[in-house]
Amino acid sequence: MEHGGLAGPEQRARAVALGIPVTIQQPLLHDTAEVEEGYWGPERVARLFPARGWIDLGAQVSAGSDFPVGRFGAMRSVWGMTTRQTVIGVKGPEHAISYEEALTLHTTQAAHLTGESHLRGTLTPERWADLTVWDRDPAKAVGEALRDLNPTHTIIGGQVVAPR
């Protein structure tokens, strides 16, 4: 289920029972909250992308940034999942998840979703060395510092692909 944004509790439970994997694209909430509130109202917008609910139900859930569709890369998505910050303020803070959970959704869970957990998702022997090097330690970044991290290098399959 792409985005998993508007699924209510009953739909989430059914998706989990059926084994349907879910992806969350948190930057869509950040970027479009104001427009969505105009059409759907603040209560419905606050319920969008309920990562906490999906995780608590035991869903096979992963996350992405929707980059380059949106202007956010992966770490901004992690920041959004942990803060629920949008262009018009915090929406649905009860759906926030921890940094560790958000990072897992972008790494090991994303590899599991694509059927590539035997190749990527963790830095272990016999797996591809896919990783991003940041200008600061993401685990120690707080608030806007996490949001504003910039990658210095991207390595895919052991090869540096950015910067070029």
PDB file of C-alpha atoms in Angstrom:
ATOM      1  CA  MET A   1       0.000   0.000   0.000  1.00  0.00           C
ATOM      2  CA  GLU A   2       1.766   3.143  -1.164  1.00  0.00           C
ATOM      3  CA  HIS A   3       1.771   6.025   1.321  1.00  0.00           C
ATOM      4  CA  GLY A   4      -0.576   4.373   3.827  1.00  0.00           C
ATOM      5  CA  GLY A   5      -1.740   7.873   4.617  1.00  0.00           C
ATOM      6  CA  LEU A   6      -5.487   7.814   4.829  1.00  0.00           C
ATOM      7  CA  ALA A   7      -6.032   4.304   6.164  1.00  0.00           C
ATOM      8  CA  GLY A   8      -8.147   4.347   9.311  1.00  0.00           C
ATOM      9  CA  PRO A   9      -7.795   1.872  12.192  1.00  0.00           C
ATOM     10  CA  GLU A  10     -10.040  -0.758  10.590  1.00  0.00           C
ATOM     11  CA  GLN A  11      -8.265  -0.521   7.234  1.00  0.00           C
ATOM     12  CA  ARG A  12      -4.862  -0.716   8.927  1.00  0.00           C
ATOM     13  CA  ALA A  13      -5.901  -3.832  10.857  1.00  0.00           C
ATOM     14  CA  ARG A  14      -7.208  -5.450   7.675  1.00  0.00           C
ATOM     15  CA  ALA A  15      -4.023  -4.622   5.749  1.00  0.00           C
ATOM     16  CA  VAL A  16      -1.902  -6.152   8.520  1.00  0.00           C
ATOM     17  CA  ALA A  17      -4.100  -9.265   8.667  1.00  0.00           C
ATOM     18  CA  LEU A  18      -3.751  -9.674   4.892  1.00  0.00           C
ATOM     19  CA  GLY A  19       0.014  -9.154   5.006  1.00  0.00           C
ATOM     20  CA  ILE A  20      -0.102  -6.082   2.794  1.00  0.00           C
ATOM     21  CA  PRO A  21       3.138  -4.103   3.051  1.00  0.00           C
ATOM     22  CA  VAL A  22       2.870  -0.354   3.550  1.00  0.00           C
ATOM     23  CA  THR A  23       5.130   2.554   2.679  1.00  0.00           C
ATOM     24  CA  ILE A  24       4.937   5.951   4.335  1.00  0.00           C
ATOM     25  CA  GLN A  25       6.038   9.088   2.490  1.00  0.00           C
ATOM     26  CA  GLN A  26       6.127  11.554   5.385  1.00  0.00           C
ATOM     27  CA  PRO A  27       7.302  14.594   3.365  1.00  0.00           C
ATOM     28  CA  LEU A  28       3.924  14.663   1.645  1.00  0.00           C
ATOM     29  CA  LEU A  29       2.336  15.594   4.967  1.00  0.00           C
ATOM     30  CA  HIS A  30       4.926  18.288   5.586  1.00  0.00           C
ATOM     31  CA  ASP A  31       4.633  19.911   2.177  1.00  0.00           C
ATOM     32  CA  THR A  32       0.887  19.692   1.595  1.00  0.00           C
ATOM     33  CA  ALA A  33      -0.676  20.030   5.065  1.00  0.00           C
ATOM     34  CA  GLU A  34      -2.017  23.516   4.416  1.00  0.00           C
ATOM     35  CA  VAL A  35      -3.739  22.559   1.162  1.00  0.00           C
ATOM     36  CA  GLU A  36      -5.027  19.300   2.649  1.00  0.00           C
ATOM     37  CA  GLU A  37      -6.530  21.118   5.639  1.00  0.00           C
ATOM     38  CA  GLY A  38      -8.435  23.330   3.237  1.00  0.00           C
ATOM     39  CA  TYR A  39     -10.054  20.302   1.628  1.00  0.00           C
ATOM     40  CA  TRP A  40     -10.194  17.739   4.447  1.00  0.00           C
ATOM     41  CA  GLY A  41     -10.069  19.698   7.699  1.00  0.00           C
ATOM     42  CA  PRO A  42      -7.466  19.689  10.464  1.00  0.00           C
ATOM     43  CA  GLU A  43      -8.634  16.486  12.166  1.00  0.00           C
ATOM     44  CA  ARG A  44      -8.192  14.342   9.069  1.00  0.00           C
ATOM     45  CA  VAL A  45      -4.830  15.903   8.212  1.00  0.00           C
ATOM     46  CA  ALA A  46      -3.596  15.167  11.748  1.00  0.00           C
ATOM     47  CA  ARG A  47      -4.372  11.467  11.121  1.00  0.00           C
ATOM     48  CA  LEU A  48      -2.307  11.247   7.907  1.00  0.00           C
ATOM     49  CA  PHE A  49       0.654   8.838   7.759  1.00  0.00           C
ATOM     50  CA  PRO A  50       0.104   7.260  11.184  1.00  0.00           C
ATOM     51  CA  ALA A  51       3.506   5.594  11.530  1.00  0.00           C
ATOM     52  CA  ARG A  52       2.980   4.863  15.223  1.00  0.00           C
ATOM     53  CA  GLY A  53      -0.290   3.055  14.464  1.00  0.00           C
ATOM     54  CA  TRP A  54       1.206   0.964  11.663  1.00  0.00           C
ATOM     55  CA  ILE A  55       4.199  -0.056  13.782  1.00  0.00           C
ATOM     56  CA  ASP A  56       2.091  -0.849  16.846  1.00  0.00           C
ATOM     57  CA  LEU A  57      -0.119  -3.138  14.744  1.00  0.00           C
ATOM     58  CA  GLY A  58       2.925  -5.047  13.540  1.00  0.00           C
ATOM     59  CA  ALA A  59       2.588  -3.939   9.936  1.00  0.00           C
ATOM     60  CA  GLN A  60       5.300  -4.610   7.403  1.00  0.00           C
ATOM     61  CA  VAL A  61       5.955  -0.904   7.024  1.00  0.00           C
ATOM     62  CA  SER A  62       8.774   1.024   5.403  1.00  0.00           C
ATOM     63  CA  ALA A  63       9.379   4.661   4.577  1.00  0.00           C
ATOM     64  CA  GLY A  64      10.662   6.809   1.777  1.00  0.00           C
ATOM     65  CA  SER A  65      11.202  10.464   1.175  1.00  0.00           C
ATOM     66  CA  ASP A  66       9.398  10.757  -2.187  1.00  0.00           C
ATOM     67  CA  PHE A  67      12.543  12.523  -3.362  1.00  0.00           C
ATOM     68  CA  PRO A  68      12.792  14.031  -5.964  1.00  0.00           C
ATOM     69  CA  VAL A  69       9.005  14.466  -6.139  1.00  0.00           C
ATOM     70  CA  GLY A  70       9.141  16.403  -2.886  1.00  0.00           C
ATOM     71  CA  ARG A  71      12.004  18.609  -1.830  1.00  0.00           C
ATOM     72  CA  PHE A  72      13.014  16.416   1.071  1.00  0.00           C
ATOM     73  CA  GLY A  73      15.628  13.725   1.187  1.00  0.00           C
ATOM     74  CA  ALA A  74      15.687  10.791   3.578  1.00  0.00           C
ATOM     75  CA  MET A  75      16.865  12.597   6.724  1.00  0.00           C
ATOM     76  CA  ARG A  76      14.143  15.210   6.388  1.00  0.00           C
ATOM     77  CA  SER A  77      11.678  12.355   6.197  1.00  0.00           C
ATOM     78  CA  VAL A  78      13.151  10.861   9.391  1.00  0.00           C
ATOM     79  CA  TRP A  79      12.847  14.292  11.035  1.00  0.00           C
ATOM     80  CA  GLY A  80       9.212  14.588   9.944  1.00  0.00           C
ATOM     81  CA  MET A  81       8.329  11.154  11.281  1.00  0.00           C
ATOM     82  CA  THR A  82       9.840  12.010  14.666  1.00  0.00           C
ATOM     83  CA  THR A  83       8.380  15.514  14.976  1.00  0.00           C
ATOM     84  CA  ARG A  84       5.230  15.455  12.790  1.00  0.00           C
ATOM     85  CA  GLN A  85       6.204  18.998  11.795  1.00  0.00           C
ATOM     86  CA  THR A  86       4.490  20.482   8.725  1.00  0.00           C
ATOM     87  CA  VAL A  87       4.590  23.840   6.960  1.00  0.00           C
ATOM     88  CA  ILE A  88       1.708  24.907   9.231  1.00  0.00           C
ATOM     89  CA  GLY A  89       2.881  23.382  12.511  1.00  0.00           C
ATOM     90  CA  VAL A  90       2.858  19.996  14.211  1.00  0.00           C
ATOM     91  CA  LYS A  91       0.028  17.721  13.075  1.00  0.00           C
ATOM     92  CA  GLY A  92      -0.877  14.485  14.847  1.00  0.00           C
ATOM     93  CA  PRO A  93       1.979  14.260  17.356  1.00  0.00           C
ATOM     94  CA  GLU A  94       0.529  10.996  18.703  1.00  0.00           C
ATOM     95  CA  HIS A  95       1.638   9.382  15.413  1.00  0.00           C
ATOM     96  CA  ALA A  96       5.311  10.318  15.894  1.00  0.00           C
ATOM     97  CA  ILE A  97       7.921   7.582  16.148  1.00  0.00           C
ATOM     98  CA  SER A  98      11.465   7.510  17.500  1.00  0.00           C
ATOM     99  CA  TYR A  99      14.567   8.302  15.478  1.00  0.00           C
ATOM    100  CA  GLU A 100      15.598   4.650  15.647  1.00  0.00           C
ATOM    101  CA  GLU A 101      12.217   3.487  14.348  1.00  0.00           C
ATOM    102  CA  ALA A 102      12.246   6.023  11.519  1.00  0.00           C
ATOM    103  CA  LEU A 103      15.780   5.054  10.519  1.00  0.00           C
ATOM    104  CA  THR A 104      14.787   1.382  10.511  1.00  0.00           C
ATOM    105  CA  LEU A 105      11.832   2.112   8.223  1.00  0.00           C
ATOM    106  CA  HIS A 106      14.198   3.766   5.734  1.00  0.00           C
ATOM    107  CA  THR A 107      16.882   1.058   5.868  1.00  0.00           C
ATOM    108  CA  THR A 108      16.233  -2.522   6.924  1.00  0.00           C
ATOM    109  CA  GLN A 109      12.473  -2.322   6.439  1.00  0.00           C
ATOM    110  CA  ALA A 110      12.814  -0.722   2.998  1.00  0.00           C
ATOM    111  CA  ALA A 111      15.172  -3.529   1.928  1.00  0.00           C
ATOM    112  CA  HIS A 112      12.717  -6.105   3.282  1.00  0.00           C
ATOM    113  CA  LEU A 113       9.834  -4.494   1.374  1.00  0.00           C
ATOM    114  CA  THR A 114      11.701  -4.680  -1.934  1.00  0.00           C
ATOM    115  CA  GLY A 115      12.770  -8.279  -1.297  1.00  0.00           C
ATOM    116  CA  GLU A 116      16.421  -7.231  -1.106  1.00  0.00           C
ATOM    117  CA  SER A 117      17.178  -7.745   2.574  1.00  0.00           C
ATOM    118  CA  HIS A 118      19.699 -10.413   1.563  1.00  0.00           C
ATOM    119  CA  LEU A 119      21.590  -7.712  -0.408  1.00  0.00           C
ATOM    120  CA  ARG A 120      21.129  -4.437   1.462  1.00  0.00           C
ATOM    121  CA  GLY A 121      19.614  -2.724   4.485  1.00  0.00           C
ATOM    122  CA  THR A 122      22.416  -3.479   6.935  1.00  0.00           C
ATOM    123  CA  LEU A 123      26.183  -3.170   6.814  1.00  0.00           C
ATOM    124  CA  THR A 124      27.143  -6.811   7.133  1.00  0.00           C
ATOM    125  CA  PRO A 125      29.482  -9.153   5.219  1.00  0.00           C
ATOM    126  CA  GLU A 126      28.205 -10.370   1.854  1.00  0.00           C
ATOM    127  CA  ARG A 127      25.793  -7.436   1.481  1.00  0.00           C
ATOM    128  CA  TRP A 128      26.150  -4.354  -0.663  1.00  0.00           C
ATOM    129  CA  ALA A 129      27.739  -1.395   1.068  1.00  0.00           C
ATOM    130  CA  ASP A 130      24.915   1.092   0.490  1.00  0.00           C
ATOM    131  CA  LEU A 131      25.223   4.043   2.814  1.00  0.00           C
ATOM    132  CA  THR A 132      25.141   7.786   3.133  1.00  0.00           C
ATOM    133  CA  VAL A 133      27.764   9.834   4.925  1.00  0.00           C
ATOM    134  CA  TRP A 134      26.359  12.927   6.629  1.00  0.00           C
ATOM    135  CA  ASP A 135      27.996  16.212   7.559  1.00  0.00           C
ATOM    136  CA  ARG A 136      27.154  15.481  11.231  1.00  0.00           C
ATOM    137  CA  ASP A 137      26.095  12.451  13.250  1.00  0.00           C
ATOM    138  CA  PRO A 138      22.332  12.034  12.649  1.00  0.00           C
ATOM    139  CA  ALA A 139      21.888  10.130  15.920  1.00  0.00           C
ATOM    140  CA  LYS A 140      23.086  13.188  17.824  1.00  0.00           C
ATOM    141  CA  ALA A 141      21.174  15.778  15.794  1.00  0.00           C
ATOM    142  CA  VAL A 142      18.111  17.259  17.464  1.00  0.00           C
ATOM    143  CA  GLY A 143      15.150  19.098  15.935  1.00  0.00           C
ATOM    144  CA  GLU A 144      16.039  21.301  13.005  1.00  0.00           C
ATOM    145  CA  ALA A 145      19.632  20.082  13.113  1.00  0.00           C
ATOM    146  CA  LEU A 146      18.336  16.645  12.040  1.00  0.00           C
ATOM    147  CA  ARG A 147      16.118  18.203   9.386  1.00  0.00           C
ATOM    148  CA  ASP A 148      18.973  20.206   7.896  1.00  0.00           C
ATOM    149  CA  LEU A 149      21.625  17.481   7.651  1.00  0.00           C
ATOM    150  CA  ASN A 150      23.342  17.309   4.297  1.00  0.00           C
ATOM    151  CA  PRO A 151      24.865  14.181   2.812  1.00  0.00           C
ATOM    152  CA  THR A 152      28.540  14.474   1.906  1.00  0.00           C
ATOM    153  CA  HIS A 153      28.817  11.120   0.127  1.00  0.00           C
ATOM    154  CA  THR A 154      26.544   8.363  -1.098  1.00  0.00           C
ATOM    155  CA  ILE A 155      27.930   4.870  -1.593  1.00  0.00           C
ATOM    156  CA  ILE A 156      25.998   2.191  -3.478  1.00  0.00           C
ATOM    157  CA  GLY A 157      27.352  -1.302  -3.864  1.00  0.00           C
ATOM    158  CA  GLY A 158      30.662  -0.164  -2.431  1.00  0.00           C
ATOM    159  CA  GLN A 159      31.096   2.555  -5.067  1.00  0.00           C
ATOM    160  CA  VAL A 160      30.989   6.280  -4.313  1.00  0.00           C
ATOM    161  CA  VAL A 161      28.237   7.723  -6.522  1.00  0.00           C
ATOM    162  CA  ALA A 162      27.951  11.198  -4.992  1.00  0.00           C
ATOM    163  CA  PRO A 163      29.534  13.614  -5.004  1.00  0.00           C
ATOM    164  CA  ARG A 164      30.752  13.069  -8.526  1.00  0.00           C
TER     165      ARG A 164
END
